[in-house]
Coordinates of C-alpha atoms and ligand atoms in Angstrom, one line a residue:
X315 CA 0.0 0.0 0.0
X316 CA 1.1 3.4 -0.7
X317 CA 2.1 6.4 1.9
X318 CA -0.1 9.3 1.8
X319 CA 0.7 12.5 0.7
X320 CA 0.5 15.2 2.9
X321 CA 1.1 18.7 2.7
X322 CA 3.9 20.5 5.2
X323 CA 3.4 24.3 6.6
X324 CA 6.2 24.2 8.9
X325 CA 5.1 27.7 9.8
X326 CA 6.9 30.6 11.9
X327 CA 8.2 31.6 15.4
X328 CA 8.3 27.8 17.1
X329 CA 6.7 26.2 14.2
X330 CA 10.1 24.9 12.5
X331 CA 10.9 23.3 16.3
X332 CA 7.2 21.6 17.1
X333 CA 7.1 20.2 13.3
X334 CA 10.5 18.7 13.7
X335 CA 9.7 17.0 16.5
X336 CA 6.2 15.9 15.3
X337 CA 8.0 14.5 11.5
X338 CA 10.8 13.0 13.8
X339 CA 7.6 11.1 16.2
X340 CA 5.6 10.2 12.9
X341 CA 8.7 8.7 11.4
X342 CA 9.7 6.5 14.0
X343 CA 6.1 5.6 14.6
X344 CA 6.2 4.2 11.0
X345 CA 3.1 6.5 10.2
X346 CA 2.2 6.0 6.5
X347 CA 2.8 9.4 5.2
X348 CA 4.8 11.3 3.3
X349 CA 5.6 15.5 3.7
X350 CA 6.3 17.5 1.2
X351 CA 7.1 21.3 2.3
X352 CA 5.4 24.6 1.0
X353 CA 5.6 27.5 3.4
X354 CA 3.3 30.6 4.3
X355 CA 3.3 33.4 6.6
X356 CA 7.0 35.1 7.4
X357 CA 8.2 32.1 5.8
X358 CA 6.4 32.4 2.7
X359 CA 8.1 36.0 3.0
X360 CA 11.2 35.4 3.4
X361 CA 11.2 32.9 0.5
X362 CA 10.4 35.8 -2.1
X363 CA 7.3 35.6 -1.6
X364 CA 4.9 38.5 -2.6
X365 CA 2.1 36.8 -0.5
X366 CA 1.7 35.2 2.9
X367 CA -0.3 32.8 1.6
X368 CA 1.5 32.1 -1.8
X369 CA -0.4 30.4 -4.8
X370 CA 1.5 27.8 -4.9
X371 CA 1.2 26.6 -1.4
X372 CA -2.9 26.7 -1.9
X373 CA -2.5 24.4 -5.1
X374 CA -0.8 22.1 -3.1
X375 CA -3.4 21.7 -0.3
X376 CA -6.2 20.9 -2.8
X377 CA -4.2 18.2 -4.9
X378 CA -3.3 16.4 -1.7
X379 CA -6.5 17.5 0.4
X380 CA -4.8 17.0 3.7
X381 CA -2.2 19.7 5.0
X382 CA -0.1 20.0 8.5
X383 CA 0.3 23.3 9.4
X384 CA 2.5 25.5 12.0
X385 CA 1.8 28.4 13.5
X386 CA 1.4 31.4 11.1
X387 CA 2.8 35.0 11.5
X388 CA 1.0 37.4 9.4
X389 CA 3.1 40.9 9.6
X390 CA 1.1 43.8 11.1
X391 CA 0.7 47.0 9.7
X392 CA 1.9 46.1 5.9
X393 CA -1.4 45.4 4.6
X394 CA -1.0 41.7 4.7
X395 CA -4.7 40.1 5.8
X396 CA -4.5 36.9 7.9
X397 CA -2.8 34.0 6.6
X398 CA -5.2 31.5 9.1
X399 CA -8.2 33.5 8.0
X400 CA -7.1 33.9 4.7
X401 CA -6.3 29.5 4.4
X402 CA -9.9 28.9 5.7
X403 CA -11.5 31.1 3.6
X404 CA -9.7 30.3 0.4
X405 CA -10.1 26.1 0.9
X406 CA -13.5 26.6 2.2
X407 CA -12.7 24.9 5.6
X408 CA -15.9 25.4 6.9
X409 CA -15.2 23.8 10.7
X410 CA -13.1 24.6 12.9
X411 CA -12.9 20.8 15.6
X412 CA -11.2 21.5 18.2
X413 CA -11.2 18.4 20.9
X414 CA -10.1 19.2 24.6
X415 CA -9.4 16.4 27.0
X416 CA -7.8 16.1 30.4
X417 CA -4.2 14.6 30.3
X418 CA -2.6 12.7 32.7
X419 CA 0.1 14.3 34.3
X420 CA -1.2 17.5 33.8
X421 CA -2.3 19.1 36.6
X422 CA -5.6 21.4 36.3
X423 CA -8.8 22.5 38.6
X424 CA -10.7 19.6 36.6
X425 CA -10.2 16.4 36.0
X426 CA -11.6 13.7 33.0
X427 CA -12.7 17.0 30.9
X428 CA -14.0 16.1 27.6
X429 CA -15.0 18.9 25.2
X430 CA -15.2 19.1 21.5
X431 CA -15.6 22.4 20.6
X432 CA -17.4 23.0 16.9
X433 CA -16.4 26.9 15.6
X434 CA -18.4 28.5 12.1
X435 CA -14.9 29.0 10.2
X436 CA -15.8 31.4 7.6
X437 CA -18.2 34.0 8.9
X438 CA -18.9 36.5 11.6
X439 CA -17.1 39.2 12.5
X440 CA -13.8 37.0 11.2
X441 CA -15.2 38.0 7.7
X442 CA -13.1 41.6 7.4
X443 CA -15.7 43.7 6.1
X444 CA -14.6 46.8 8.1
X445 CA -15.6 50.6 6.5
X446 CA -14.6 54.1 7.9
X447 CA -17.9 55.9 8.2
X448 CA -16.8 59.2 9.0
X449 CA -13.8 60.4 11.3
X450 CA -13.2 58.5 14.8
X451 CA -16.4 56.2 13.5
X452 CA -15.5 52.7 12.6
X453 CA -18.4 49.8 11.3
X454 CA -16.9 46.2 12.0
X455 CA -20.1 43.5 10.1
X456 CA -20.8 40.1 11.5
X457 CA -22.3 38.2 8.6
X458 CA -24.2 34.8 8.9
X459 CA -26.1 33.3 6.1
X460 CA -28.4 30.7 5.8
X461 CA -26.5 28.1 4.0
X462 CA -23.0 28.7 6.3
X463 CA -25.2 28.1 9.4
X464 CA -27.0 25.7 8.2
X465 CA -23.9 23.5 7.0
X466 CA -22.3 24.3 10.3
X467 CA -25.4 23.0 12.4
X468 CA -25.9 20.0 10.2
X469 CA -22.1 19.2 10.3
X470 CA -21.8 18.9 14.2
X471 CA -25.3 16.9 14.7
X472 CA -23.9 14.0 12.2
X473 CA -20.7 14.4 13.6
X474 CA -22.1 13.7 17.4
X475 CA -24.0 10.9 15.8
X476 CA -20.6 9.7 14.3
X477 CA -18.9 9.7 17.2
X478 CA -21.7 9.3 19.8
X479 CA -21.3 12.2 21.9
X480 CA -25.1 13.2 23.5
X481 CA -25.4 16.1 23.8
X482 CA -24.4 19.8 21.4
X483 CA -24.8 23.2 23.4
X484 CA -24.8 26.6 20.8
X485 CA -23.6 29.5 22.5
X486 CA -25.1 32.7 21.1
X487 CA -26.0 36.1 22.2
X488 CA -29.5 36.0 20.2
X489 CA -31.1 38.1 22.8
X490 CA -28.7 41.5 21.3
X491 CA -27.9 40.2 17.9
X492 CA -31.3 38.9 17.0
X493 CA -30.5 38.2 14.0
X494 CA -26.6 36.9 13.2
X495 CA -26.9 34.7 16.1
X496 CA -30.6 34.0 15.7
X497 CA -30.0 32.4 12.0
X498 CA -27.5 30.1 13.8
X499 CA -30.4 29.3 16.2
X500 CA -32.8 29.2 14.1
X501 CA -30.5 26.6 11.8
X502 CA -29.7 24.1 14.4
X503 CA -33.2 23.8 15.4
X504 CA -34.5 22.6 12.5
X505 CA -31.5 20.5 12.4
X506 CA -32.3 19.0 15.5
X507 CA -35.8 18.6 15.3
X508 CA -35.9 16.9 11.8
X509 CA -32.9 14.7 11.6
X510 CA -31.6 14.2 15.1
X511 CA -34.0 14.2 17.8
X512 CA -32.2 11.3 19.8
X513 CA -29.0 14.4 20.1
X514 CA -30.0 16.4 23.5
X515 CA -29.8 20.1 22.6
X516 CA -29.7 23.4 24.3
X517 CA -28.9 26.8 23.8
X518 CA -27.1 29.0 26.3
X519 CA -26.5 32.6 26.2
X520 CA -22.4 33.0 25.6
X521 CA -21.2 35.2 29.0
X522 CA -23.5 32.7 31.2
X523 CA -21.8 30.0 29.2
X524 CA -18.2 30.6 29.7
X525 CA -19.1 31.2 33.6
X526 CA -20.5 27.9 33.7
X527 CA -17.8 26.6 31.8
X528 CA -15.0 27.5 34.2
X529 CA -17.5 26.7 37.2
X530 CA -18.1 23.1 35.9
X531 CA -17.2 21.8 32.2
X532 CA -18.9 18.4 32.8
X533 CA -22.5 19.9 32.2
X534 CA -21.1 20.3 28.3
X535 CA -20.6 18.0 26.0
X536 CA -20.1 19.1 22.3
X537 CA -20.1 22.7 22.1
X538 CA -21.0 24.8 18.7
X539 CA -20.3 28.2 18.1
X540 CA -20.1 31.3 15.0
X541 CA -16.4 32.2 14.7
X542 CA -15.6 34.9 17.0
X543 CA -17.3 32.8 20.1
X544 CA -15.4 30.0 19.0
X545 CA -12.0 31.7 19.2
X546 CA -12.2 32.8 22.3
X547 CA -13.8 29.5 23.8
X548 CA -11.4 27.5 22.3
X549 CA -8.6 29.3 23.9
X550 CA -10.6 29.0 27.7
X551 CA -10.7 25.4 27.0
X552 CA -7.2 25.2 26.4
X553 CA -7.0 27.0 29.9
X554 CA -9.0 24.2 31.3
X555 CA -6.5 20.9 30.4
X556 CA -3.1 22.7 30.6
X557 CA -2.7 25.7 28.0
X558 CA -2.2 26.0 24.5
X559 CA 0.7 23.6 24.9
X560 CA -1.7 20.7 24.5
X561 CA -4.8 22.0 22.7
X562 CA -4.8 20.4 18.7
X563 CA -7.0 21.3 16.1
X564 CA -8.5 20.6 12.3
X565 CA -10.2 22.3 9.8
X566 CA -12.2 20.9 7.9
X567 CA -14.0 21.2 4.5
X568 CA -16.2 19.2 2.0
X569 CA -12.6 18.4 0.3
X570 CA -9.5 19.7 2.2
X571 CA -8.7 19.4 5.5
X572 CA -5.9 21.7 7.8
X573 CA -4.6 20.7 11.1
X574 CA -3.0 22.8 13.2
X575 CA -2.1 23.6 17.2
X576 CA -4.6 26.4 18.7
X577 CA -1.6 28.4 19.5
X578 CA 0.1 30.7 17.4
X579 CA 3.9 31.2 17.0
X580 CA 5.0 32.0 19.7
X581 CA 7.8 34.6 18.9
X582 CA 8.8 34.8 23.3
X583 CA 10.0 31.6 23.0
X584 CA 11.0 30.6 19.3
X585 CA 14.3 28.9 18.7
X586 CA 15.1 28.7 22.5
X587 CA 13.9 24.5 22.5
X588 CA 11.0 25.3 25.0
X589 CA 8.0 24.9 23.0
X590 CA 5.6 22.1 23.6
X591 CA 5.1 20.3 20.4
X592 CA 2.4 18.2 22.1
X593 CA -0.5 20.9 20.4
X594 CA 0.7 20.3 17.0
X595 CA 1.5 16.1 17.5
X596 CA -1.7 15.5 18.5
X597 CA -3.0 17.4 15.5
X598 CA -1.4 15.1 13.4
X599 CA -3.1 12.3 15.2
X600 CA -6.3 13.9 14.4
X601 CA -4.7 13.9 10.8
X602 CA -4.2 10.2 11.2
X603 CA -7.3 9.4 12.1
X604 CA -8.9 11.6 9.4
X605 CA -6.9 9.5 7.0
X606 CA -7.9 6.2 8.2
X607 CA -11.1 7.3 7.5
X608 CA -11.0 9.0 4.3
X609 CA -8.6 6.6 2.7
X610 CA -9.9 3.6 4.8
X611 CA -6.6 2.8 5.7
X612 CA -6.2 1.2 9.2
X613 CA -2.3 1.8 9.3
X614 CA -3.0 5.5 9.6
X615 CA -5.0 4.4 12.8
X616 CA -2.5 2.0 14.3
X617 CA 0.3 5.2 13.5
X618 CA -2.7 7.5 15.2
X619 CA -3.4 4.9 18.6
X620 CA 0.5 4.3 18.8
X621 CA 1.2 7.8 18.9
X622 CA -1.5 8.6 21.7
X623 CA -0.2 5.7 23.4
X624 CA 3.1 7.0 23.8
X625 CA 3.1 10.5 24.8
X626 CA 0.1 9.4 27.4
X627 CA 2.8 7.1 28.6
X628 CA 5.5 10.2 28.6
X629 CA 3.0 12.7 30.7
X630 CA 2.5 9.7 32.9
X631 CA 6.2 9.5 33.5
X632 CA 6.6 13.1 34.6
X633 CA 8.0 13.8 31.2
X634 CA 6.9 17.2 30.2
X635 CA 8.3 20.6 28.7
X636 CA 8.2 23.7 31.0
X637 CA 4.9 25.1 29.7
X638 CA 3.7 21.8 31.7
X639 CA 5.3 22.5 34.9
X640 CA 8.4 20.0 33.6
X641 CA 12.1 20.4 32.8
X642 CA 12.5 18.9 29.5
X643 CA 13.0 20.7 26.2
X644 CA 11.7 20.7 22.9
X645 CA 14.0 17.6 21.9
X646 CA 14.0 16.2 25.7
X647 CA 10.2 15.7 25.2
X648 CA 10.4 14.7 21.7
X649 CA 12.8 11.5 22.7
X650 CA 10.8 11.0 25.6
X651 CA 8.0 10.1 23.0
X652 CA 10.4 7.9 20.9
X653 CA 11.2 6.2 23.4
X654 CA 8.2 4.7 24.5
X655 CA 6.7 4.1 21.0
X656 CA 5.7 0.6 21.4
X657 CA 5.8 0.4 24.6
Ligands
NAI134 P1 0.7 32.5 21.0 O1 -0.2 31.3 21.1 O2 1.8 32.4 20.0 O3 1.4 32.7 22.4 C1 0.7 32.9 23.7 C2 1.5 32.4 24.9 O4 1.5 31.0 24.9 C3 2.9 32.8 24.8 O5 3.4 33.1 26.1 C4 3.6 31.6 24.3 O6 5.0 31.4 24.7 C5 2.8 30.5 24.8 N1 2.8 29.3 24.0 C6 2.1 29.2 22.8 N2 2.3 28.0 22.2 C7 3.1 27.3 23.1 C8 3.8 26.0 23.0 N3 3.5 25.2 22.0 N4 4.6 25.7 24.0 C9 4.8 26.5 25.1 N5 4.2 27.7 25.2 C10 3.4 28.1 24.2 O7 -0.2 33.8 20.8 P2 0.2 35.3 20.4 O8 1.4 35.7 21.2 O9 -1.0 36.1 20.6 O10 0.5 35.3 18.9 C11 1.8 35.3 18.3 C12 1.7 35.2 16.8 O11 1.0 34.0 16.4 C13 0.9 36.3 16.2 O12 1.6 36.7 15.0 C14 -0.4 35.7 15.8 O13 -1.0 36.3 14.7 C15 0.0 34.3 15.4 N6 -1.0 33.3 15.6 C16 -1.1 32.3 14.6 C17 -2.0 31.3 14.8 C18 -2.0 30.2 13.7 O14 -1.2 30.2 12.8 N7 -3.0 29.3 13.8 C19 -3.0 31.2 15.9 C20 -2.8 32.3 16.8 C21 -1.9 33.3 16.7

């Protein structure tokens, strides 16, 4: 059987470090897949690029449909828009997953938390639409349509179903923005109510939601939200396991697929060995696991469960990067992992 494909964003700041280590991981894991490099961002830049997000790199994604991607630096100030907005937008990558589960080892107020959190990827205020009205006066729009929230709505139900979670909460703020929010609403009701009944659902008003959320995660389950909500959410779950240190992501389209850590690049800490890869390794086991399924190839899945297994087995051992409260570095950790592949 053939290796996969895959496209390689090794990205900016600390992305050259964490992709190292998660390539050097994957290879000794055996994982079926093959990298081939395009860059974007301050990379793409620095490469003679006129673009942070280069032609070139784009192509690449949609002929192999499955991409790895760093941390991005878009410059400020030099009229450059946002390479991650920018990537979502341009592929269509309509979800933003982002799983969040306790680790072992990791100390935090709560244990066995278990969150998926579902973000809208292309709309809301994330859409740029931003016009000078008159001196001092600035108009920011939050669009929703129709069709985004419905695909977003129908998207996460099938995807609980898939995966047999029970429950999906939206947070909104429908009672001030009647009508953004309230299309959202609107959608996953009738989502809901015509194709998945048997899926508990509830709404819950965003600022009452995050309370609740650092009061007692357990009482959620999956949790969907437009783009701007989702953001920040994601980042408060990330708070809740351990930082973004350990918080992977995806996103996902009706073709292409990007995975990628939560956390950007990290400039504080770039090139000094003390970034955590673990954000952007278990990304790539999301990536696994996406190919197993896509390609129905059950290596990628072993690669995926072998993977898990052994950097469980290093936070288990105390062996953690300082972010974590350990002493190891970047290529400490990485080893550490290595090591008990197979295990
Ligand atoms: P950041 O996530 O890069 O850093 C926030 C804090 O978390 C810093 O103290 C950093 O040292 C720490 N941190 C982040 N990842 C870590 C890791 N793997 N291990 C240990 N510590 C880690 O957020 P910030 O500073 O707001 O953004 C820096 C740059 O990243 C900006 O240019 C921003 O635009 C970009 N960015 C890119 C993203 C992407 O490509 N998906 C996402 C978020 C930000």
């Amino acid at each position: 059987m053939k290796t996969h494909s895959v496209v390689l964003i090794p990205g900016d700041g600390i992305g050259p470090e964490v992709s190292d280590a998660v390539l050097a991981i994957l290879e000794a894991a055996g994982a079926p897949v093959r990298f081939e490099t395009f860059h974007a961002g301050l990379g793409a830049l620095e490469r003679g690029a006129t673009d942070v997000l280069p032609e070139d790199t784009v192509q690449a994604i949609q002929s192999h449909h499955v991409a790895l991607k760093g941390p991005c630096s878009t410059p400020v100030g030099r009229g450059f828009s946002s390479v991650n907005v920018a990537l979502r937008r341009t592929l269509n990558l309509y979800v933003a997953l982002r799983p969040v589960r306790s680790l072992p080892g990791v100390k935090t107020r709560f244990e066995n938390v278990d969150l998926i959190i579902v973000r809208e990827n292309t709309e809301g205020l994330y859409s740029g639409i931003e016009n000078l009205i008159t001196d001092g006066v600035v108009v920011s729009m939050k669009v929703a349509t129709r069709s985004a929230c419905h695909r977003i709505a129908h998207w996460t139900f099938r995807y609980a179903t898939h995966r047999r979670r029970k429950k999906i909460s939206v947070f909104h703020k429908a009672n001030i923005m009647k009508m953004s929010d309230g299309l959202l609403l609107d959608e996953s009701r009738k989502v809901h109510a015509r194709d998945y009944p048997n899926i508990e659902y509830q709404e819950v008003i965003i600022d009452a939601a995050t309370m609740r959320m650092v009061q007692d995660p357990s009482q959620f389950d999956i949790i969907l939200c437009e783009n701007l909500y989702g953001d920040i959410v994601s980042d408060l779950c990330a708070g809740l396991i351990g930082g973004l240190g350990v918080a992977p992501g995806a996103n996902i389209g009706d073709t292409d697929a990007v995975f990628e850590a939560v956390h950007g690049s990290a400039p504080d800490i770039a090139g000094k060995d003390l970034a955590n890869p673990l954000s952007l390794l278990m990304s790539s086991v999301m990536m696994l696991e996406h190919l197993a399924e896509q390609r129905a190839d059950p290596r990628c899945k072993e690669a995926a469960t072998s993977v898990t297994a052994a950097y469980t087995k290093a936070l288990a051992d105390e062996q953690k990067t300082k972010d974590l409260g350990g002493s190891l570095g970047t290529k400490q950790f990485t080893q550490a992992v290595i090591d008990r592949l197979g295990a």
